[in-house]
Tab-separated table of C-alpha atoms and ligand atoms in Angstrom:
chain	number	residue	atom	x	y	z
A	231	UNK	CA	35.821	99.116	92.444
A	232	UNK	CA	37.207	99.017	96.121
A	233	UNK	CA	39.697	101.220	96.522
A	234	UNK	CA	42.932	99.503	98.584
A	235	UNK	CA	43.774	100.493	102.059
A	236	UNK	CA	46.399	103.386	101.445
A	237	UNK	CA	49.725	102.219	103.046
A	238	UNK	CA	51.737	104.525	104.733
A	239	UNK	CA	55.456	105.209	104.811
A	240	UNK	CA	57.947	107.900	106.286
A	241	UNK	CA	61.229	109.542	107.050
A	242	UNK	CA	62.639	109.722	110.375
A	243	UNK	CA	65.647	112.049	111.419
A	244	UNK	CA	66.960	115.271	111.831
A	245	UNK	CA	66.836	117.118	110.329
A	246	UNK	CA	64.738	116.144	107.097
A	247	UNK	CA	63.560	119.577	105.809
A	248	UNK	CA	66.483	119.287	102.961
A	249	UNK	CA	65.951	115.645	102.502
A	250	UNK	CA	64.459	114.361	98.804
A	251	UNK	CA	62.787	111.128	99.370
A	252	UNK	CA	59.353	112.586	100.239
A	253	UNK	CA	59.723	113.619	96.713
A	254	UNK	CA	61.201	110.656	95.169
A	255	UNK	CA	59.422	108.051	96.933
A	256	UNK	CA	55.943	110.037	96.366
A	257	UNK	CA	56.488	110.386	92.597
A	258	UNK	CA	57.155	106.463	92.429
A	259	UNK	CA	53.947	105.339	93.881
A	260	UNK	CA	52.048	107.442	91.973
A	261	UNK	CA	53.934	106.408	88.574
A	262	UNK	CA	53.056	102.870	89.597
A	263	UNK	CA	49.690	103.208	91.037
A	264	UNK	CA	50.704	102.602	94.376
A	265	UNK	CA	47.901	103.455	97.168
A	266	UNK	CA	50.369	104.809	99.340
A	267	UNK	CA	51.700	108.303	101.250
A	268	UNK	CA	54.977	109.894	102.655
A	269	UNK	CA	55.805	111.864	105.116
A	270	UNK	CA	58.908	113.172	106.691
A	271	UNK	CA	58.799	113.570	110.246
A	272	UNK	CA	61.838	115.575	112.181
A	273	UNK	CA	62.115	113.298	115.167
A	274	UNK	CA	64.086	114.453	118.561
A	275	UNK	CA	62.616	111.223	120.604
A	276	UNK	CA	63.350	107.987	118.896
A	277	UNK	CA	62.005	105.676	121.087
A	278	UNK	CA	58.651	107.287	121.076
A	279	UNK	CA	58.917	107.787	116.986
A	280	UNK	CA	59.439	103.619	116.997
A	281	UNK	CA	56.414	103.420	119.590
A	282	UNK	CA	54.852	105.436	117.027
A	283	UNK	CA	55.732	103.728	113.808
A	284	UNK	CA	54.154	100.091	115.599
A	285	UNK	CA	51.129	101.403	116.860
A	286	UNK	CA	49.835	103.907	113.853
A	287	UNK	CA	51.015	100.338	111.615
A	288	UNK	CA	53.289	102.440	109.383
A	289	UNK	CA	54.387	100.050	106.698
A	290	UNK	CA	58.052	101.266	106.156
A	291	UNK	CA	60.423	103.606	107.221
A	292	UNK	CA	63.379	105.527	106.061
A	293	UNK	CA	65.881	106.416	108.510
A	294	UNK	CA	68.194	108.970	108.300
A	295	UNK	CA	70.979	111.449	110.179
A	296	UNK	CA	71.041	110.933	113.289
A	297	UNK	CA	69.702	107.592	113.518
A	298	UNK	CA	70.748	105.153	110.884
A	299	UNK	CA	73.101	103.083	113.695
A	300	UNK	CA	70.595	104.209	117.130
A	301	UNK	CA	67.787	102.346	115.397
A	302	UNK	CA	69.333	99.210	115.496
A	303	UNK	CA	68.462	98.458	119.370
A	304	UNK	CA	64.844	99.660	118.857
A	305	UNK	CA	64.344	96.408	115.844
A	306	UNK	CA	62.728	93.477	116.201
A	307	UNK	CA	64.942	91.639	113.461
A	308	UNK	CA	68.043	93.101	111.006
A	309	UNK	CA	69.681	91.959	107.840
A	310	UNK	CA	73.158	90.517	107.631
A	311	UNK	CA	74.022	94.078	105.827
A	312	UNK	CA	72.492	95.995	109.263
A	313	UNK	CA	74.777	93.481	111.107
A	314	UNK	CA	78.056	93.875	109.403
A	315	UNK	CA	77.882	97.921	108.647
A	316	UNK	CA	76.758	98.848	112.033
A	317	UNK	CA	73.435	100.816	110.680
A	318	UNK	CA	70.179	100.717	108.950
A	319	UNK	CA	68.364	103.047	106.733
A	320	UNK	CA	65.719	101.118	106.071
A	321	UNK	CA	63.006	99.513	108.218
A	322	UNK	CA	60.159	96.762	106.785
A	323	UNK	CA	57.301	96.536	109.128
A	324	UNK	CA	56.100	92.939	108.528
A	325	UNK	CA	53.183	92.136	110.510
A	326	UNK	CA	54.080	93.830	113.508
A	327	UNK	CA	58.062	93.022	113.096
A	328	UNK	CA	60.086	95.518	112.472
A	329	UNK	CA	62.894	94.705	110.270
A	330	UNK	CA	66.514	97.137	109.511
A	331	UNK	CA	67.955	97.222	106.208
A	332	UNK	CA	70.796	98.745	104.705
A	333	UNK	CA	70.108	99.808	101.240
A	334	UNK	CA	73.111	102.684	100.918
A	335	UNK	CA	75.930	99.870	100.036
A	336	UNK	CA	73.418	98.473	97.354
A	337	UNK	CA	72.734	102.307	96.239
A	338	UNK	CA	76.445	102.836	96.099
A	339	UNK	CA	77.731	99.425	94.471
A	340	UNK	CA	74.559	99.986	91.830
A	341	UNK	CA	75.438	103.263	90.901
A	342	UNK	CA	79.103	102.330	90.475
A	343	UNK	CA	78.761	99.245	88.491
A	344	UNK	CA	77.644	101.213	85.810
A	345	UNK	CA	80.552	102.800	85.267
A	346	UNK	CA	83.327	100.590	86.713
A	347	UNK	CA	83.629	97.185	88.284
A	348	UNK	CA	86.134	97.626	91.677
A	349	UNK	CA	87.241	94.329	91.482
A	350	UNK	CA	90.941	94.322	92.461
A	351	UNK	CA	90.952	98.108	92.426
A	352	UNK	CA	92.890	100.011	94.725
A	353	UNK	CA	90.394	102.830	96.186
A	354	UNK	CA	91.134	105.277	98.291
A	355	UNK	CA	88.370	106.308	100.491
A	356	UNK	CA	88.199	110.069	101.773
A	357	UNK	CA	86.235	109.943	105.306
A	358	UNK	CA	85.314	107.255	108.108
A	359	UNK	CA	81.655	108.438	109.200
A	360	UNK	CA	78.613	106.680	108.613
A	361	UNK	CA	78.123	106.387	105.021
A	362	UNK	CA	81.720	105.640	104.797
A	363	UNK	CA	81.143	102.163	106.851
A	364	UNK	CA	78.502	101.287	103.790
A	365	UNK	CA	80.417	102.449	101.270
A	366	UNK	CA	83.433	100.324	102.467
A	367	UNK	CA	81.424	97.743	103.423
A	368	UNK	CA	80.181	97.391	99.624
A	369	UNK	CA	84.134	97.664	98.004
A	370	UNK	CA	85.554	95.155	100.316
A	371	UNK	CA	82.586	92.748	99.551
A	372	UNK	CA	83.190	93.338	95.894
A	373	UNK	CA	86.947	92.397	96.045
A	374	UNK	CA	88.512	96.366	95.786
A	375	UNK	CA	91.854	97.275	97.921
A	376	UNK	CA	90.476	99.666	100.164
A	377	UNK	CA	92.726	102.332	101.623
A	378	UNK	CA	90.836	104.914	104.153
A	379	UNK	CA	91.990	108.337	104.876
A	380	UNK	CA	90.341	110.383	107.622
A	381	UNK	CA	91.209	113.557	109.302
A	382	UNK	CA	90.538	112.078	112.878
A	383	UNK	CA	93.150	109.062	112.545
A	384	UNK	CA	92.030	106.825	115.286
A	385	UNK	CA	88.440	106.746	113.387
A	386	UNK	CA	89.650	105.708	110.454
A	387	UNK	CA	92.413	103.127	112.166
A	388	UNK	CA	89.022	101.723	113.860
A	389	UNK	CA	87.452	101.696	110.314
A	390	UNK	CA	90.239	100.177	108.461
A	391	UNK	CA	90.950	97.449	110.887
A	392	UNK	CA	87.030	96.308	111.377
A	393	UNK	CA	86.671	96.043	107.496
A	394	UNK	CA	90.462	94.461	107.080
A	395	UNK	CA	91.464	97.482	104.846
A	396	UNK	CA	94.675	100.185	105.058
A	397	UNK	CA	94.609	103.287	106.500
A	398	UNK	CA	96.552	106.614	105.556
A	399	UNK	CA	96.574	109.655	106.917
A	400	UNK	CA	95.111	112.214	105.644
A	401	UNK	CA	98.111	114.514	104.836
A	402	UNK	CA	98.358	111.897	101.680
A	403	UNK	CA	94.939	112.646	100.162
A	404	UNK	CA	97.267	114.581	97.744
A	405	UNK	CA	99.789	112.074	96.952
A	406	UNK	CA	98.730	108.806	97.577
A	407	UNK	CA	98.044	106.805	94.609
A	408	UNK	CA	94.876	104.363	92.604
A	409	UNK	CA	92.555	103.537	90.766
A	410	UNK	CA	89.866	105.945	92.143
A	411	UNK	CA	88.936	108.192	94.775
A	412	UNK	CA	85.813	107.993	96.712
A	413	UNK	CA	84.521	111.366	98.998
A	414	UNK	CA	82.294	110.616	101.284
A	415	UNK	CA	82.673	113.448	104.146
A	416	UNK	CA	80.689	116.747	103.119
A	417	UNK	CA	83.946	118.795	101.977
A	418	UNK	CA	81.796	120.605	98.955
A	419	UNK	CA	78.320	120.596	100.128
A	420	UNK	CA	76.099	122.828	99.592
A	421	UNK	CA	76.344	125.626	100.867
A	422	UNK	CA	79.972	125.610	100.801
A	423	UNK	CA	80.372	124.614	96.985
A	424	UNK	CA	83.988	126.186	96.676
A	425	UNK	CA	85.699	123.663	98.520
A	426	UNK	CA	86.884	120.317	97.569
A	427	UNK	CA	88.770	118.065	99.373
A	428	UNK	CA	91.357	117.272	96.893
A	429	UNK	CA	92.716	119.669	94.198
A	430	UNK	CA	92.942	119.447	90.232
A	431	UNK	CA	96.952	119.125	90.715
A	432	UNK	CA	96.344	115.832	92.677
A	433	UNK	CA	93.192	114.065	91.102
A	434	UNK	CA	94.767	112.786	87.377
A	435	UNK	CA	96.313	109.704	89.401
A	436	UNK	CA	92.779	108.545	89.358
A	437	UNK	CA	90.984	106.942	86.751
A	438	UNK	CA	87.389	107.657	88.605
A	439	UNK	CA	86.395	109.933	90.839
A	440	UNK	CA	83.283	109.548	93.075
A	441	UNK	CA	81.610	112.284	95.258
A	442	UNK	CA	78.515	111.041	97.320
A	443	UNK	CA	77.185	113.894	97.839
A	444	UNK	CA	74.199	114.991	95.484
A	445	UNK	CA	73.531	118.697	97.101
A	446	UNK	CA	75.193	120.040	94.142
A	447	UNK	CA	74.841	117.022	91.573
A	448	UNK	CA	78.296	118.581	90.193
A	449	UNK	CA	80.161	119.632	93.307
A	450	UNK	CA	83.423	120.963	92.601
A	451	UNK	CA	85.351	117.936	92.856
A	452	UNK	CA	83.388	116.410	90.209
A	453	UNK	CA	83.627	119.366	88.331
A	454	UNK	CA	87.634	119.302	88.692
A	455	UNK	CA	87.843	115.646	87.627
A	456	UNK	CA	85.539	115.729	84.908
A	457	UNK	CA	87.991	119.080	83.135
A	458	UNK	CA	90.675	116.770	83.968
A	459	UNK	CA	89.025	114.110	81.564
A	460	UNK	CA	88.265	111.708	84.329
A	461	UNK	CA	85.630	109.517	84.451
A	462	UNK	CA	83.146	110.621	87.222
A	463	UNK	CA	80.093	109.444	89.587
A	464	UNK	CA	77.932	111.924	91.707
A	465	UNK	CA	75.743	110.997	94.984
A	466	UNK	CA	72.480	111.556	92.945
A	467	UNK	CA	72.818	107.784	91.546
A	468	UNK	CA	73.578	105.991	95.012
A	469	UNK	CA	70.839	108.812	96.155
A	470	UNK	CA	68.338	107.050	94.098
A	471	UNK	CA	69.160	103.715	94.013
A	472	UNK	CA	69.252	103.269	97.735
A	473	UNK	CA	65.519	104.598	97.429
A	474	UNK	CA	64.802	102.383	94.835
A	475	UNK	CA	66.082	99.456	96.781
A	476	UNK	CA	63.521	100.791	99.914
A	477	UNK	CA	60.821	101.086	97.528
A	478	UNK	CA	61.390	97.354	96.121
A	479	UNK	CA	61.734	96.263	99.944
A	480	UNK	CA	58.622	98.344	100.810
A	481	UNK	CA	56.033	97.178	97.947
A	482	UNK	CA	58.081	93.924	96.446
A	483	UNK	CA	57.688	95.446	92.819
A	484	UNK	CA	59.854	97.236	90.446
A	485	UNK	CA	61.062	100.416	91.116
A	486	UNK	CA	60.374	103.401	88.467
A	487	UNK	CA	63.863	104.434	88.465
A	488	UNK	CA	63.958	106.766	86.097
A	489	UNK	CA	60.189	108.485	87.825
A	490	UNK	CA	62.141	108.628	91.011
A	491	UNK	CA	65.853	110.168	89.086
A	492	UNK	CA	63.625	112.752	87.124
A	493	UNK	CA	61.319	113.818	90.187
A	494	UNK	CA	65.187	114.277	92.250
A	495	UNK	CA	66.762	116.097	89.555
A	496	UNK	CA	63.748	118.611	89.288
A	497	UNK	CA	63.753	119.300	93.030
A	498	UNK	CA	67.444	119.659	93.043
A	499	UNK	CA	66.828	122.323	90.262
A	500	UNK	CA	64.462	124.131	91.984
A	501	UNK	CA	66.974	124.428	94.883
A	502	UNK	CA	69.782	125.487	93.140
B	878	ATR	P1	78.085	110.686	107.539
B	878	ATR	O1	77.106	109.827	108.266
B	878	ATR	O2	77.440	111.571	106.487
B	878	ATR	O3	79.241	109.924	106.994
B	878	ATR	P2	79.615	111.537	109.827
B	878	ATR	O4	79.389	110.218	110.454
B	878	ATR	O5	79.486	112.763	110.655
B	878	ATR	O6	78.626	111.760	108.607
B	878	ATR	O7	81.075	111.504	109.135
B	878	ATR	C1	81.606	112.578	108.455
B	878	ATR	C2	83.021	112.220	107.959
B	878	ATR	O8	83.530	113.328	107.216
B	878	ATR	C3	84.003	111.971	109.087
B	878	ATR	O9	84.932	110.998	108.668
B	878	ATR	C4	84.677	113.338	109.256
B	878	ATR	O10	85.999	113.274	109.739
B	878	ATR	P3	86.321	113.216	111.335
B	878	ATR	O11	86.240	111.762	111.696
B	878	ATR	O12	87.663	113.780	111.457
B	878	ATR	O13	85.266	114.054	112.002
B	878	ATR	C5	84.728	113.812	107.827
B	878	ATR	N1	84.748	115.265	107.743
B	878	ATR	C6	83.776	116.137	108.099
B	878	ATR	N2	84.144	117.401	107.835
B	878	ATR	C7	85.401	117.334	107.305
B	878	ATR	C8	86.331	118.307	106.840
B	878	ATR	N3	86.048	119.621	106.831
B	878	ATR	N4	87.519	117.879	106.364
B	878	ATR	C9	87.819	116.566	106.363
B	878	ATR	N5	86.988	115.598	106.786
B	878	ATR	C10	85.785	115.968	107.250
């Protein structure tokens, strides 16, 4: 039999030595018998790496840190989520087009619809960076009262008023009040696991807390919240359903989710 033309896909950013989607995305196309390969390339000239990606005729593309909102200029087409949130992670070469997607408010509103529905929730939102913008993005589309809270106020004023949501300082991260609590800034990543940006004392006026960080799976927040007897949500689920959404984008089949969780939690183990 013929064998297919193998397709080929990457990572762009910097830097990507830490990232996991070489692994997760490789372990899905084998699982499925995909003809396909991965590779992460650290890129310092994004223009060229774009040149690059049309004239080798790489199939898709991941983008991460620093890139996610310079891409956007270098498209040939983006989504209405690319439009609204201001970045892309994804990109679809179709035929020569290249085409930005956002898959991190998908990845985020997946992961949390399995454990609560933010619907006319009030959730406070700990950071104004870039995955805060999808991650807001996805609440306010889903109906949730969205207070943010940065340490840099006039980001998060910026935030809060281009998304129609309240802003707090962050002084009240320990006494403002909801339904749950949503870190997105990397107070607690590895390798400064002993912090957390909001202390046992102050998290039990939250029914769920959510860290999107995955670099620990438990970071201490989490940790905190679930001794507290709190329901909880780490960054590996948004982690893999964002890739999952890519990978559907990508190949237009069904992603192996639970391939693609069980290839990320073994890496993560072997970094620990
Ligand atoms: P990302 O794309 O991962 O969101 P980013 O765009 O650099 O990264 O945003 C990081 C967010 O975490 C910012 O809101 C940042 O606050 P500032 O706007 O004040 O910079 C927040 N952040 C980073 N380190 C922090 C810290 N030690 N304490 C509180 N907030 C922090």
């Amino acid at each position: 039999m013929k064998k297919t033309q193998e397709k080929l896909f990457c990572l762009i950013g910097n830097p990507v030595s830490h990232s996991l989607s070489p692994v997760m995305h490789r372990a899905a196309f084998e699982a499925i018998h995909f003809h396909a390969c991965y590779h992460a390339f650290l890129v310092s000239d994004l223009a060229g790496a774009i040149k690059g990606i049309r004239s080798l005729g790489i199939s898709g593309v991941s983008v991460t840190i620093p890139f996610k909102e310079a891409v956007i200029p270098y498209l040939d087409n983006i989504d209405e989520n690319v439009r609204r949130i201001g970045a892309a992670n994804t990109i679809l070469n179709q035929e020569g087009q290249l085409v930005g997607f956002n898959t991190d408010s998908q990845g985020f509103m997946r992961a949390l619809r399995r454990v609560e529905n933010p619907k006319g929730k009030k959730v406070i939102v700990l950071g104004a960076g870039g995955a805060a913008r999808a991650i807001v993005y996805a609440l306010v589309t889903q109906g949730a009262q969205v207070t943010i809270l940065n340490r840099t106020r006039e980001k998060g004023e910026k935030l809060a008023q281009e998304f129609s949501c309240s802003f707090a300082s962050w002084e009240q991260k320990d006494t403002i009040e909801g339904d749950m609590i949503v870190n997105t800034t990397p107070v607690g990543m590895y390798p400064h696991t002993d912090e957390t940006p909001v202390d046992a004392s102050h998290l039990s006026r939250f029914n769920l807390v959510v860290d999107i960080i995955y670099h620990p799976v438990e970071t201490k927040l989490i940790r905190l919240a679930h001794h507290a007897g709190l329901k909880t949500l780490s960054g590996v689920d948004m982690f893999i359903y964002q890739g999952a959404e890519q990978f559907r984008l990508w190949t237009g089949l069904e992603p192996p989710i639970e391939v693609m969780h069980q290839a990320v939690m073994e890496a993560l183990k072997d970094e620990a």
